[in-house]
PDB file of C-alpha atoms in Angstrom:
ATOM      1  CA  MET A   1       0.000   0.000   0.000  1.00 55.00           C
ATOM      2  CA  ILE A   2       1.375   3.415  -1.004  1.00 54.00           C
ATOM      3  CA  LEU A   3       0.326   6.167   1.381  1.00 62.00           C
ATOM      4  CA  ASN A   4       0.456   9.765   0.225  1.00 61.00           C
ATOM      5  CA  ASN A   5      -0.387  11.154   3.658  1.00 67.00           C
ATOM      6  CA  LEU A   6       1.797   9.126   6.017  1.00 73.00           C
ATOM      7  CA  LYS A   7       2.980  11.275   8.920  1.00 82.00           C
ATOM      8  CA  PHE A   8       5.575  10.584  11.601  1.00 91.00           C
ATOM      9  CA  ASN A   9       4.968  11.085  15.320  1.00 93.00           C
ATOM     10  CA  LYS A  10       7.499  12.971  17.398  1.00 93.00           C
ATOM     11  CA  LEU A  11       9.707  10.504  19.287  1.00 96.00           C
ATOM     12  CA  THR A  12      11.322  10.790  22.672  1.00 96.00           C
ATOM     13  CA  ALA A  13      15.090  10.321  22.864  1.00 97.00           C
ATOM     14  CA  THR A  14      14.590   6.791  24.210  1.00 97.00           C
ATOM     15  CA  GLU A  15      12.110   5.895  21.473  1.00 97.00           C
ATOM     16  CA  GLU A  16      14.465   7.272  18.832  1.00 97.00           C
ATOM     17  CA  GLN A  17      17.296   5.126  20.175  1.00 97.00           C
ATOM     18  CA  ILE A  18      15.173   2.016  19.609  1.00 97.00           C
ATOM     19  CA  ILE A  19      13.286   2.959  16.447  1.00 98.00           C
ATOM     20  CA  VAL A  20      15.858   4.926  14.479  1.00 97.00           C
ATOM     21  CA  HIS A  21      19.170   3.677  15.835  1.00 96.00           C
ATOM     22  CA  LYS A  22      18.029   0.045  16.150  1.00 95.00           C
ATOM     23  CA  GLY A  23      18.526  -0.304  19.875  1.00 95.00           C
ATOM     24  CA  THR A  24      17.062  -3.016  22.103  1.00 95.00           C
ATOM     25  CA  GLU A  25      15.189  -2.712  25.390  1.00 96.00           C
ATOM     26  CA  MET A  26      16.397  -4.652  28.369  1.00 95.00           C
ATOM     27  CA  ALA A  27      14.489  -7.915  28.764  1.00 95.00           C
ATOM     28  CA  GLY A  28      11.424  -7.653  30.953  1.00 94.00           C
ATOM     29  CA  THR A  29      11.323  -3.849  31.002  1.00 95.00           C
ATOM     30  CA  GLY A  30       8.848  -3.175  28.186  1.00 95.00           C
ATOM     31  CA  GLU A  31       5.277  -2.166  29.007  1.00 96.00           C
ATOM     32  CA  TYR A  32       3.694  -4.735  26.682  1.00 97.00           C
ATOM     33  CA  ASP A  33       5.632  -7.856  27.658  1.00 95.00           C
ATOM     34  CA  LYS A  34       2.762  -9.181  29.788  1.00 94.00           C
ATOM     35  CA  VAL A  35      -0.178  -7.452  28.090  1.00 94.00           C
ATOM     36  CA  PHE A  36      -2.664  -9.860  26.509  1.00 95.00           C
ATOM     37  CA  ALA A  37      -5.823  -7.751  26.226  1.00 94.00           C
ATOM     38  CA  ASP A  38      -7.790  -7.614  22.969  1.00 94.00           C
ATOM     39  CA  GLY A  39      -6.694  -4.851  20.659  1.00 95.00           C
ATOM     40  CA  LEU A  40      -4.316  -3.656  17.995  1.00 97.00           C
ATOM     41  CA  TYR A  41      -0.587  -2.907  18.056  1.00 98.00           C
ATOM     42  CA  VAL A  42       0.473   0.000  15.849  1.00 98.00           C
ATOM     43  CA  CYS A  43       3.848   1.423  14.874  1.00 98.00           C
ATOM     44  CA  ARG A  44       4.862   4.071  17.397  1.00 97.00           C
ATOM     45  CA  ARG A  45       6.386   6.267  14.696  1.00 97.00           C
ATOM     46  CA  CYS A  46       3.695   6.240  11.989  1.00 96.00           C
ATOM     47  CA  ASP A  47       0.604   4.593  13.612  1.00 96.00           C
ATOM     48  CA  THR A  48       0.456   1.806  11.025  1.00 96.00           C
ATOM     49  CA  PRO A  49      -1.319  -1.284  12.438  1.00 97.00           C
ATOM     50  CA  LEU A  50       1.283  -4.061  12.655  1.00 98.00           C
ATOM     51  CA  TYR A  51      -0.078  -6.853  14.853  1.00 98.00           C
ATOM     52  CA  LYS A  52      -3.451  -8.009  16.158  1.00 97.00           C
ATOM     53  CA  SER A  53      -3.677  -9.186  19.752  1.00 96.00           C
ATOM     54  CA  GLY A  54      -4.696 -12.680  18.652  1.00 96.00           C
ATOM     55  CA  SER A  55      -1.182 -13.281  17.336  1.00 98.00           C
ATOM     56  CA  LYS A  56       0.522 -12.339  20.621  1.00 98.00           C
ATOM     57  CA  PHE A  57       1.805 -15.094  22.904  1.00 97.00           C
ATOM     58  CA  ASP A  58       3.968 -15.433  25.993  1.00 96.00           C
ATOM     59  CA  ALA A  59       7.394 -16.568  24.849  1.00 96.00           C
ATOM     60  CA  HIS A  60       8.889 -16.055  28.332  1.00 95.00           C
ATOM     61  CA  CYS A  61      11.704 -14.120  26.689  1.00 95.00           C
ATOM     62  CA  GLY A  62      11.170 -10.694  28.223  1.00 95.00           C
ATOM     63  CA  TRP A  63       9.819  -8.991  25.069  1.00 97.00           C
ATOM     64  CA  PRO A  64       6.380  -8.861  23.417  1.00 97.00           C
ATOM     65  CA  SER A  65       6.140 -11.796  21.009  1.00 98.00           C
ATOM     66  CA  PHE A  66       3.868 -12.343  18.003  1.00 98.00           C
ATOM     67  CA  ASP A  67       3.672 -15.307  15.645  1.00 97.00           C
ATOM     68  CA  GLN A  68       2.112 -13.383  12.758  1.00 97.00           C
ATOM     69  CA  GLU A  69       2.087  -9.803  11.498  1.00 98.00           C
ATOM     70  CA  ILE A  70      -0.711  -8.114   9.587  1.00 98.00           C
ATOM     71  CA  SER A  71      -0.003  -8.995   5.967  1.00 96.00           C
ATOM     72  CA  GLY A  72       2.327  -6.568   4.230  1.00 95.00           C
ATOM     73  CA  ARG A  73       3.074  -4.457   7.294  1.00 97.00           C
ATOM     74  CA  VAL A  74       6.437  -5.853   8.441  1.00 98.00           C
ATOM     75  CA  ASN A  75       9.634  -6.133   6.387  1.00 97.00           C
ATOM     76  CA  ARG A  76      12.490  -8.511   7.130  1.00 96.00           C
ATOM     77  CA  GLN A  77      16.182  -7.975   6.429  1.00 94.00           C
ATOM     78  CA  THR A  78      19.342  -9.727   7.508  1.00 91.00           C
ATOM     79  CA  ASP A  79      21.414  -7.914  10.158  1.00 83.00           C
ATOM     80  CA  SER A  80      24.756  -6.534   9.027  1.00 78.00           C
ATOM     81  CA  ASP A  81      26.510  -9.364  10.875  1.00 75.00           C
ATOM     82  CA  GLY A  82      24.356 -11.949   9.084  1.00 79.00           C
ATOM     83  CA  ALA A  83      23.394 -13.611  12.361  1.00 83.00           C
ATOM     84  CA  ARG A  84      19.786 -12.467  12.830  1.00 92.00           C
ATOM     85  CA  THR A  85      16.820 -11.215  10.826  1.00 96.00           C
ATOM     86  CA  GLU A  86      15.686  -7.690  11.660  1.00 97.00           C
ATOM     87  CA  ILE A  87      12.025  -6.649  11.353  1.00 98.00           C
ATOM     88  CA  ASN A  88      10.897  -3.137  10.452  1.00 97.00           C
ATOM     89  CA  CYS A  89       7.634  -1.315   9.846  1.00 97.00           C
ATOM     90  CA  ALA A  90       7.063  -1.733   6.115  1.00 95.00           C
ATOM     91  CA  LEU A  91       5.696   1.785   5.727  1.00 94.00           C
ATOM     92  CA  CYS A  92       8.100   3.985   7.703  1.00 95.00           C
ATOM     93  CA  GLY A  93      11.082   1.689   8.299  1.00 95.00           C
ATOM     94  CA  ALA A  94      10.896   1.882  12.101  1.00 97.00           C
ATOM     95  CA  HIS A  95      13.028  -0.796  13.777  1.00 98.00           C
ATOM     96  CA  LEU A  96      10.782  -3.260  15.630  1.00 98.00           C
ATOM     97  CA  GLY A  97      13.101  -6.060  16.727  1.00 97.00           C
ATOM     98  CA  HIS A  98      13.974  -9.464  15.253  1.00 97.00           C
ATOM     99  CA  VAL A  99      12.147 -12.517  13.975  1.00 97.00           C
ATOM    100  CA  PHE A 100      13.078 -16.116  14.841  1.00 96.00           C
ATOM    101  CA  MET A 101      11.994 -19.360  13.185  1.00 94.00           C
ATOM    102  CA  GLY A 102      12.239 -22.994  14.174  1.00 94.00           C
ATOM    103  CA  GLU A 103      11.639 -22.573  17.918  1.00 95.00           C
ATOM    104  CA  LYS A 104       8.308 -24.455  17.714  1.00 95.00           C
ATOM    105  CA  MET A 105       6.643 -22.178  20.292  1.00 96.00           C
ATOM    106  CA  THR A 106       3.390 -21.909  18.292  1.00 96.00           C
ATOM    107  CA  ALA A 107       1.821 -23.707  15.356  1.00 96.00           C
ATOM    108  CA  LYS A 108       3.147 -20.988  13.041  1.00 96.00           C
ATOM    109  CA  ASP A 109       6.685 -21.664  14.327  1.00 96.00           C
ATOM    110  CA  THR A 110       7.481 -17.940  14.170  1.00 97.00           C
ATOM    111  CA  ARG A 111       8.389 -15.427  16.864  1.00 97.00           C
ATOM    112  CA  HIS A 112       8.472 -11.699  16.215  1.00 98.00           C
ATOM    113  CA  CYS A 113      10.451 -10.412  19.195  1.00 98.00           C
ATOM    114  CA  VAL A 114       9.399  -6.745  19.392  1.00 98.00           C
ATOM    115  CA  ASN A 115      10.486  -3.793  21.510  1.00 98.00           C
ATOM    116  CA  SER A 116       7.571  -2.275  23.418  1.00 98.00           C
ATOM    117  CA  LEU A 117       8.876   1.193  22.567  1.00 98.00           C
ATOM    118  CA  SER A 118       8.500   0.426  18.867  1.00 98.00           C
ATOM    119  CA  ILE A 119       4.760  -0.181  19.139  1.00 98.00           C
ATOM    120  CA  ARG A 120       1.666   1.220  20.816  1.00 97.00           C
ATOM    121  CA  PHE A 121      -1.321  -0.805  22.038  1.00 97.00           C
ATOM    122  CA  ILE A 122      -4.852   0.294  21.087  1.00 95.00           C
ATOM    123  CA  PRO A 123      -7.544  -1.426  23.200  1.00 91.00           C
ATOM    124  CA  GLN A 124     -10.333  -3.029  21.207  1.00 88.00           C
ATOM    125  CA  LEU A 125     -13.691  -1.268  21.377  1.00 85.00           C
ATOM    126  CA  LYS A 126     -16.669  -3.380  22.315  1.00 77.00           C
ATOM    127  CA  SER A 127     -18.710  -3.137  19.127  1.00 76.00           C
ATOM    128  CA  THR A 128     -20.830  -5.297  16.843  1.00 77.00           C
ATOM    129  CA  PRO A 129     -21.931  -4.796  13.219  1.00 75.00           C
ATOM    130  CA  ASP A 130     -25.159  -3.185  14.404  1.00 84.00           C
ATOM    131  CA  ALA A 131     -23.343  -0.988  16.932  1.00 88.00           C
ATOM    132  CA  ALA A 132     -20.036  -0.063  15.293  1.00 95.00           C
ATOM    133  CA  VAL A 133     -18.116   3.071  16.259  1.00 96.00           C
ATOM    134  CA  ALA A 134     -16.426   5.785  14.170  1.00 97.00           C
ATOM    135  CA  VAL A 135     -14.717   8.965  15.400  1.00 98.00           C
ATOM    136  CA  PHE A 136     -14.122  12.011  13.182  1.00 98.00           C
ATOM    137  CA  GLY A 137     -13.009  15.591  13.701  1.00 98.00           C
ATOM    138  CA  GLY A 138     -13.459  18.307  11.095  1.00 96.00           C
ATOM    139  CA  GLY A 139     -13.750  21.710  12.701  1.00 95.00           C
ATOM    140  CA  CYS A 140     -16.415  22.631  15.254  1.00 96.00           C
ATOM    141  CA  PHE A 141     -18.103  19.493  16.543  1.00 97.00           C
ATOM    142  CA  TRP A 142     -21.493  21.218  16.426  1.00 97.00           C
ATOM    143  CA  CYS A 143     -21.284  21.067  12.608  1.00 97.00           C
ATOM    144  CA  LEU A 144     -20.375  17.401  12.233  1.00 97.00           C
ATOM    145  CA  GLU A 145     -22.851  16.364  14.913  1.00 98.00           C
ATOM    146  CA  ALA A 146     -25.736  18.071  13.077  1.00 97.00           C
ATOM    147  CA  VAL A 147     -24.739  16.447   9.779  1.00 97.00           C
ATOM    148  CA  PHE A 148     -24.272  12.861  10.948  1.00 98.00           C
ATOM    149  CA  GLN A 149     -27.388  12.867  13.124  1.00 98.00           C
ATOM    150  CA  ARG A 150     -29.405  13.005   9.904  1.00 97.00           C
ATOM    151  CA  LEU A 151     -28.008   9.856   8.318  1.00 98.00           C
ATOM    152  CA  THR A 152     -29.866   6.568   8.279  1.00 97.00           C
ATOM    153  CA  GLY A 153     -28.303   3.748  10.261  1.00 97.00           C
ATOM    154  CA  ILE A 154     -26.802   6.066  12.856  1.00 97.00           C
ATOM    155  CA  SER A 155     -28.142   5.583  16.369  1.00 96.00           C
ATOM    156  CA  SER A 156     -25.943   7.995  18.324  1.00 96.00           C
ATOM    157  CA  VAL A 157     -23.701  11.003  17.742  1.00 98.00           C
ATOM    158  CA  VAL A 158     -21.809  12.389  20.733  1.00 98.00           C
ATOM    159  CA  SER A 159     -19.591  15.468  20.695  1.00 98.00           C
ATOM    160  CA  GLY A 160     -16.291  15.195  22.525  1.00 98.00           C
ATOM    161  CA  TYR A 161     -12.528  15.423  22.500  1.00 98.00           C
ATOM    162  CA  ALA A 162      -9.833  13.019  21.272  1.00 97.00           C
ATOM    163  CA  GLY A 163      -6.395  12.803  19.756  1.00 95.00           C
ATOM    164  CA  GLY A 164      -4.480  14.587  22.510  1.00 94.00           C
ATOM    165  CA  THR A 165      -2.817  13.741  25.794  1.00 91.00           C
ATOM    166  CA  THR A 166      -4.704  15.592  28.552  1.00 95.00           C
ATOM    167  CA  PRO A 167      -7.136  13.274  30.400  1.00 96.00           C
ATOM    168  CA  ASN A 168     -10.715  14.465  30.902  1.00 96.00           C
ATOM    169  CA  PRO A 169     -10.209  17.856  29.252  1.00 96.00           C
ATOM    170  CA  THR A 170     -12.704  20.704  29.440  1.00 96.00           C
ATOM    171  CA  TYR A 171     -13.899  22.802  26.509  1.00 96.00           C
ATOM    172  CA  LYS A 172     -11.852  25.720  27.818  1.00 96.00           C
ATOM    173  CA  GLN A 173      -8.689  23.612  27.965  1.00 97.00           C
ATOM    174  CA  VAL A 174      -9.193  22.180  24.472  1.00 97.00           C
ATOM    175  CA  SER A 175      -9.910  25.647  23.081  1.00 95.00           C
ATOM    176  CA  SER A 176      -6.593  26.876  24.489  1.00 94.00           C
ATOM    177  CA  GLY A 177      -4.747  24.459  22.196  1.00 91.00           C
ATOM    178  CA  ILE A 178      -2.568  23.023  24.979  1.00 93.00           C
ATOM    179  CA  THR A 179      -4.192  19.575  25.216  1.00 96.00           C
ATOM    180  CA  GLY A 180      -3.524  18.327  21.675  1.00 94.00           C
ATOM    181  CA  HIS A 181      -7.165  17.228  21.503  1.00 97.00           C
ATOM    182  CA  ALA A 182      -9.478  18.023  18.619  1.00 97.00           C
ATOM    183  CA  GLU A 183     -13.203  18.612  18.733  1.00 98.00           C
ATOM    184  CA  VAL A 184     -14.610  15.325  17.425  1.00 98.00           C
ATOM    185  CA  ILE A 185     -17.781  13.288  17.242  1.00 98.00           C
ATOM    186  CA  ARG A 186     -18.244   9.669  18.251  1.00 98.00           C
ATOM    187  CA  ILE A 187     -20.699   7.954  15.908  1.00 98.00           C
ATOM    188  CA  GLU A 188     -22.455   4.713  16.736  1.00 97.00           C
ATOM    189  CA  TYR A 189     -23.878   3.153  13.588  1.00 97.00           C
ATOM    190  CA  ASN A 190     -25.336  -0.010  12.109  1.00 96.00           C
ATOM    191  CA  ALA A 191     -22.799  -1.274   9.573  1.00 95.00           C
ATOM    192  CA  ASN A 192     -25.544  -3.396   7.970  1.00 95.00           C
ATOM    193  CA  ILE A 193     -27.310  -0.175   6.977  1.00 96.00           C
ATOM    194  CA  ILE A 194     -24.549   2.375   6.472  1.00 97.00           C
ATOM    195  CA  SER A 195     -20.912   1.490   5.897  1.00 97.00           C
ATOM    196  CA  TYR A 196     -17.735   3.084   7.196  1.00 98.00           C
ATOM    197  CA  GLN A 197     -16.977   3.988   3.581  1.00 98.00           C
ATOM    198  CA  ASP A 198     -20.290   5.866   3.426  1.00 98.00           C
ATOM    199  CA  LEU A 199     -19.305   7.800   6.560  1.00 98.00           C
ATOM    200  CA  LEU A 200     -15.943   8.691   5.019  1.00 98.00           C
ATOM    201  CA  GLU A 201     -17.622  10.018   1.868  1.00 98.00           C
ATOM    202  CA  VAL A 202     -19.915  12.260   3.896  1.00 98.00           C
ATOM    203  CA  PHE A 203     -17.065  13.387   6.134  1.00 98.00           C
ATOM    204  CA  PHE A 204     -14.809  14.486   3.267  1.00 98.00           C
ATOM    205  CA  THR A 205     -17.690  16.188   1.449  1.00 97.00           C
ATOM    206  CA  LEU A 206     -18.941  18.248   4.383  1.00 96.00           C
ATOM    207  CA  HIS A 207     -15.656  19.825   5.546  1.00 97.00           C
ATOM    208  CA  ASP A 208     -12.419  21.104   4.031  1.00 96.00           C
ATOM    209  CA  PRO A 209      -9.653  18.525   4.668  1.00 97.00           C
ATOM    210  CA  THR A 210      -6.947  20.729   3.133  1.00 97.00           C
ATOM    211  CA  THR A 211      -6.703  23.515   5.719  1.00 95.00           C
ATOM    212  CA  PRO A 212      -4.458  22.483   8.651  1.00 93.00           C
ATOM    213  CA  ASN A 213      -5.991  23.350  12.025  1.00 95.00           C
ATOM    214  CA  GLN A 214      -8.715  25.447  10.464  1.00 94.00           C
ATOM    215  CA  GLN A 215     -12.283  25.310   9.188  1.00 95.00           C
ATOM    216  CA  GLY A 216     -13.383  28.685   7.898  1.00 91.00           C
ATOM    217  CA  ASN A 217     -13.053  31.248  10.670  1.00 91.00           C
ATOM    218  CA  ASP A 218     -12.510  28.527  13.298  1.00 93.00           C
ATOM    219  CA  ILE A 219      -8.737  28.442  13.747  1.00 95.00           C
ATOM    220  CA  GLY A 220      -6.669  26.317  16.140  1.00 95.00           C
ATOM    221  CA  THR A 221      -5.422  22.776  16.627  1.00 95.00           C
ATOM    222  CA  GLN A 222      -8.793  21.806  18.087  1.00 96.00           C
ATOM    223  CA  TYR A 223     -10.292  22.326  14.625  1.00 97.00           C
ATOM    224  CA  LYS A 224      -7.947  19.962  12.786  1.00 96.00           C
ATOM    225  CA  SER A 225      -9.228  17.415  10.291  1.00 97.00           C
ATOM    226  CA  ILE A 226      -8.684  14.031  11.921  1.00 97.00           C
ATOM    227  CA  ILE A 227      -9.849  10.415  11.736  1.00 98.00           C
ATOM    228  CA  LEU A 228      -9.442   8.284  14.868  1.00 98.00           C
ATOM    229  CA  PHE A 229      -9.403   4.620  13.843  1.00 97.00           C
ATOM    230  CA  ASN A 230     -10.213   1.705  16.160  1.00 95.00           C
ATOM    231  CA  SER A 231      -9.466  -1.191  13.792  1.00 95.00           C
ATOM    232  CA  ASP A 232      -7.101  -2.118  10.994  1.00 96.00           C
ATOM    233  CA  GLU A 233     -10.051  -2.088   8.610  1.00 95.00           C
ATOM    234  CA  GLN A 234     -10.824   1.555   9.457  1.00 96.00           C
ATOM    235  CA  TRP A 235      -7.150   2.477   9.061  1.00 96.00           C
ATOM    236  CA  GLN A 236      -7.051   0.881   5.606  1.00 95.00           C
ATOM    237  CA  ALA A 237     -10.344   2.443   4.510  1.00 97.00           C
ATOM    238  CA  ALA A 238      -9.300   5.929   5.599  1.00 96.00           C
ATOM    239  CA  HIS A 239      -5.949   5.788   3.806  1.00 94.00           C
ATOM    240  CA  ASN A 240      -7.471   4.235   0.684  1.00 94.00           C
ATOM    241  CA  HIS A 241     -10.133   6.929   0.511  1.00 96.00           C
ATOM    242  CA  ILE A 242      -7.633   9.760   0.907  1.00 96.00           C
ATOM    243  CA  ASN A 243      -5.366   8.220  -1.722  1.00 94.00           C
ATOM    244  CA  HIS A 244      -8.351   8.002  -4.069  1.00 95.00           C
ATOM    245  CA  LEU A 245      -9.293  11.647  -3.504  1.00 96.00           C
ATOM    246  CA  GLU A 246      -5.704  12.686  -4.157  1.00 94.00           C
ATOM    247  CA  GLU A 247      -5.512  10.601  -7.344  1.00 94.00           C
ATOM    248  CA  ILE A 248      -8.665  12.132  -8.819  1.00 96.00           C
ATOM    249  CA  GLU A 249      -7.574  15.610  -7.627  1.00 96.00           C
ATOM    250  CA  GLU A 250     -10.812  16.175  -5.747  1.00 96.00           C
ATOM    251  CA  PHE A 251      -9.255  19.164  -3.980  1.00 96.00           C
ATOM    252  CA  LYS A 252      -6.916  21.856  -5.308  1.00 95.00           C
ATOM    253  CA  ASN A 253      -4.643  21.568  -2.280  1.00 95.00           C
ATOM    254  CA  PRO A 254      -3.187  18.463  -0.570  1.00 94.00           C
ATOM    255  CA  ILE A 255      -5.299  16.704   2.047  1.00 95.00           C
ATOM    256  CA  THR A 256      -3.931  17.277   5.553  1.00 95.00           C
ATOM    257  CA  THR A 257      -6.305  14.995   7.472  1.00 96.00           C
ATOM    258  CA  GLU A 258      -4.537  13.150  10.283  1.00 95.00           C
ATOM    259  CA  ILE A 259      -5.210   9.433  10.764  1.00 96.00           C
ATOM    260  CA  LYS A 260      -4.525   8.458  14.366  1.00 96.00           C
ATOM    261  CA  PRO A 261      -5.416   5.526  16.633  1.00 96.00           C
ATOM    262  CA  LEU A 262      -8.276   6.124  19.040  1.00 96.00           C
ATOM    263  CA  ILE A 263      -6.601   6.036  22.441  1.00 93.00           C
ATOM    264  CA  ALA A 264      -9.456   7.653  24.358  1.00 94.00           C
ATOM    265  CA  PHE A 265     -12.626   9.641  23.740  1.00 96.00           C
ATOM    266  CA  TYR A 266     -13.845  12.214  26.255  1.00 97.00           C
ATOM    267  CA  THR A 267     -17.477  13.331  26.117  1.00 97.00           C
ATOM    268  CA  ALA A 268     -17.931  17.086  25.910  1.00 97.00           C
ATOM    269  CA  GLU A 269     -20.049  19.095  28.341  1.00 97.00           C
ATOM    270  CA  ASN A 270     -23.852  18.809  28.124  1.00 96.00           C
ATOM    271  CA  ASP A 271     -24.331  22.194  26.473  1.00 95.00           C
ATOM    272  CA  HIS A 272     -22.332  20.965  23.463  1.00 96.00           C
ATOM    273  CA  GLN A 273     -24.591  17.964  22.853  1.00 97.00           C
ATOM    274  CA  ASN A 274     -27.370  18.257  20.236  1.00 97.00           C
ATOM    275  CA  TYR A 275     -26.269  21.845  19.775  1.00 95.00           C
ATOM    276  CA  TYR A 276     -27.916  22.506  16.427  1.00 95.00           C
ATOM    277  CA  LEU A 277     -31.125  20.773  17.439  1.00 94.00           C
ATOM    278  CA  ASN A 278     -31.351  23.012  20.492  1.00 95.00           C
ATOM    279  CA  ASN A 279     -30.028  26.238  18.942  1.00 95.00           C
ATOM    280  CA  SER A 280     -30.964  26.231  15.267  1.00 92.00           C
ATOM    281  CA  GLU A 281     -31.937  29.926  15.360  1.00 92.00           C
ATOM    282  CA  GLN A 282     -28.561  30.989  16.714  1.00 93.00           C
ATOM    283  CA  SER A 283     -26.509  32.999  14.176  1.00 94.00           C
ATOM    284  CA  TYR A 284     -23.602  30.494  14.015  1.00 95.00           C
ATOM    285  CA  CYS A 285     -26.035  27.703  13.292  1.00 95.00           C
ATOM    286  CA  LYS A 286     -27.779  29.667  10.536  1.00 95.00           C
ATOM    287  CA  LEU A 287     -24.588  30.896   8.883  1.00 95.00           C
ATOM    288  CA  ILE A 288     -22.307  27.847   9.236  1.00 95.00           C
ATOM    289  CA  ILE A 289     -24.268  24.694  10.021  1.00 96.00           C
ATOM    290  CA  SER A 290     -27.453  25.157   7.984  1.00 97.00           C
ATOM    291  CA  PRO A 291     -25.531  25.398   4.659  1.00 96.00           C
ATOM    292  CA  LYS A 292     -23.761  22.129   5.511  1.00 96.00           C
ATOM    293  CA  ILE A 293     -27.074  20.437   6.120  1.00 97.00           C
ATOM    294  CA  LYS A 294     -28.410  21.763   2.822  1.00 97.00           C
ATOM    295  CA  LYS A 295     -25.337  20.346   1.055  1.00 97.00           C
ATOM    296  CA  LEU A 296     -25.881  17.011   2.795  1.00 97.00           C
ATOM    297  CA  GLU A 297     -29.490  16.924   1.615  1.00 97.00           C
ATOM    298  CA  GLU A 298     -28.436  17.691  -1.946  1.00 96.00           C
ATOM    299  CA  LYS A 299     -25.600  15.177  -2.225  1.00 96.00           C
ATOM    300  CA  PHE A 300     -26.699  12.356   0.085  1.00 97.00           C
ATOM    301  CA  SER A 301     -30.499  12.370  -0.052  1.00 96.00           C
ATOM    302  CA  ASN A 302     -30.519   8.575  -0.363  1.00 95.00           C
ATOM    303  CA  LYS A 303     -28.727   8.243   2.977  1.00 96.00           C
ATOM    304  CA  LEU A 304     -30.981  10.484   5.064  1.00 96.00           C
ATOM    305  CA  LYS A 305     -33.384   9.276   7.747  1.00 94.00           C
TER     306      LYS A 305
END
C-alpha cells in the first residue's frame, strides 16, 4: 500500500534510540511484555497497524512476542553481521526487533520479538456490526454532529474530545490548544445499513480537509481534520479513501487529514450535545451549520433518515 499522507509522530530520545538507531530494550522492562488484552498494536512512529492481539503469545523471553504480522506491514532484512533477521515497519522503516523461526513455540513456528517502545497498544472497542463506532473531527463538533445525526443507520452522535494527551479535558482547555485534543464526534452506527466507507464520503464532502488546524473562521489545533481509527479495517479504509481523492484531484490543495489511533474519547459538556437541534436559530447555526445540512441533503439524499 502506497500512502500519500503518512505522517511521523514525534519521538522521545529513548524511542528514537530504539526505532531509528536500532537499539534493544532490556528484557522484561517493556510495558507490553505481559499485556494480553484484545486490541491492535500499531507502529509508534507512523501509527500503522502491525499486529493483532490474537497473534501475541507469551514466549517467556522478556519482550512482546507475536507469531504473525498483519499482511504486508512488516519487512524482514538480515542484520549486518548476518546472524539475525531484523524486522521493520514496512511503511516507515521503524526498527521493531527481530524474527526467529524454528523454535516451535506456536503452530506458526514464528516469533516476532518486538520492543515495546516500537509499538503502541490500542484497546479493542466493544462493538458489533449493528453498533459499530467511528470517530471524526473536522472543525467545530457542532457542525459534524448536526450532519451525521441526519443519516440513516446512525443511532448515536456524541460530541467530545480526542487525539491529545490531557485526560478528561474541558472545553476551555481544548480551546486553548494546549491539550492536543481536537473537537470530534463519536458515531455509533449499524454497519448493515450504512458502511464506514459511506461515513468517510460524507465526512470528506462536508468539511475542508486541506486547511491544517482550520475550518473557515474557526482556527486552532482543536479544529484539525482528523480520523481516529479503532481497527485495521478503518485504518485501511481511511488511507485508501484519501489516496483516491488525491488521485482524482478532488481538492486543489493536498489533504492534511490526520489518521490516528483512538486512544481515548472524552465526552464534551452537556451544552455541546445536540447543539444545532437546540439552537438552530442561533446565528452560528444559521450561517455555518445550515448550509452544511443543505449540502448534505443535496448530495446524500438517499442516505438520510
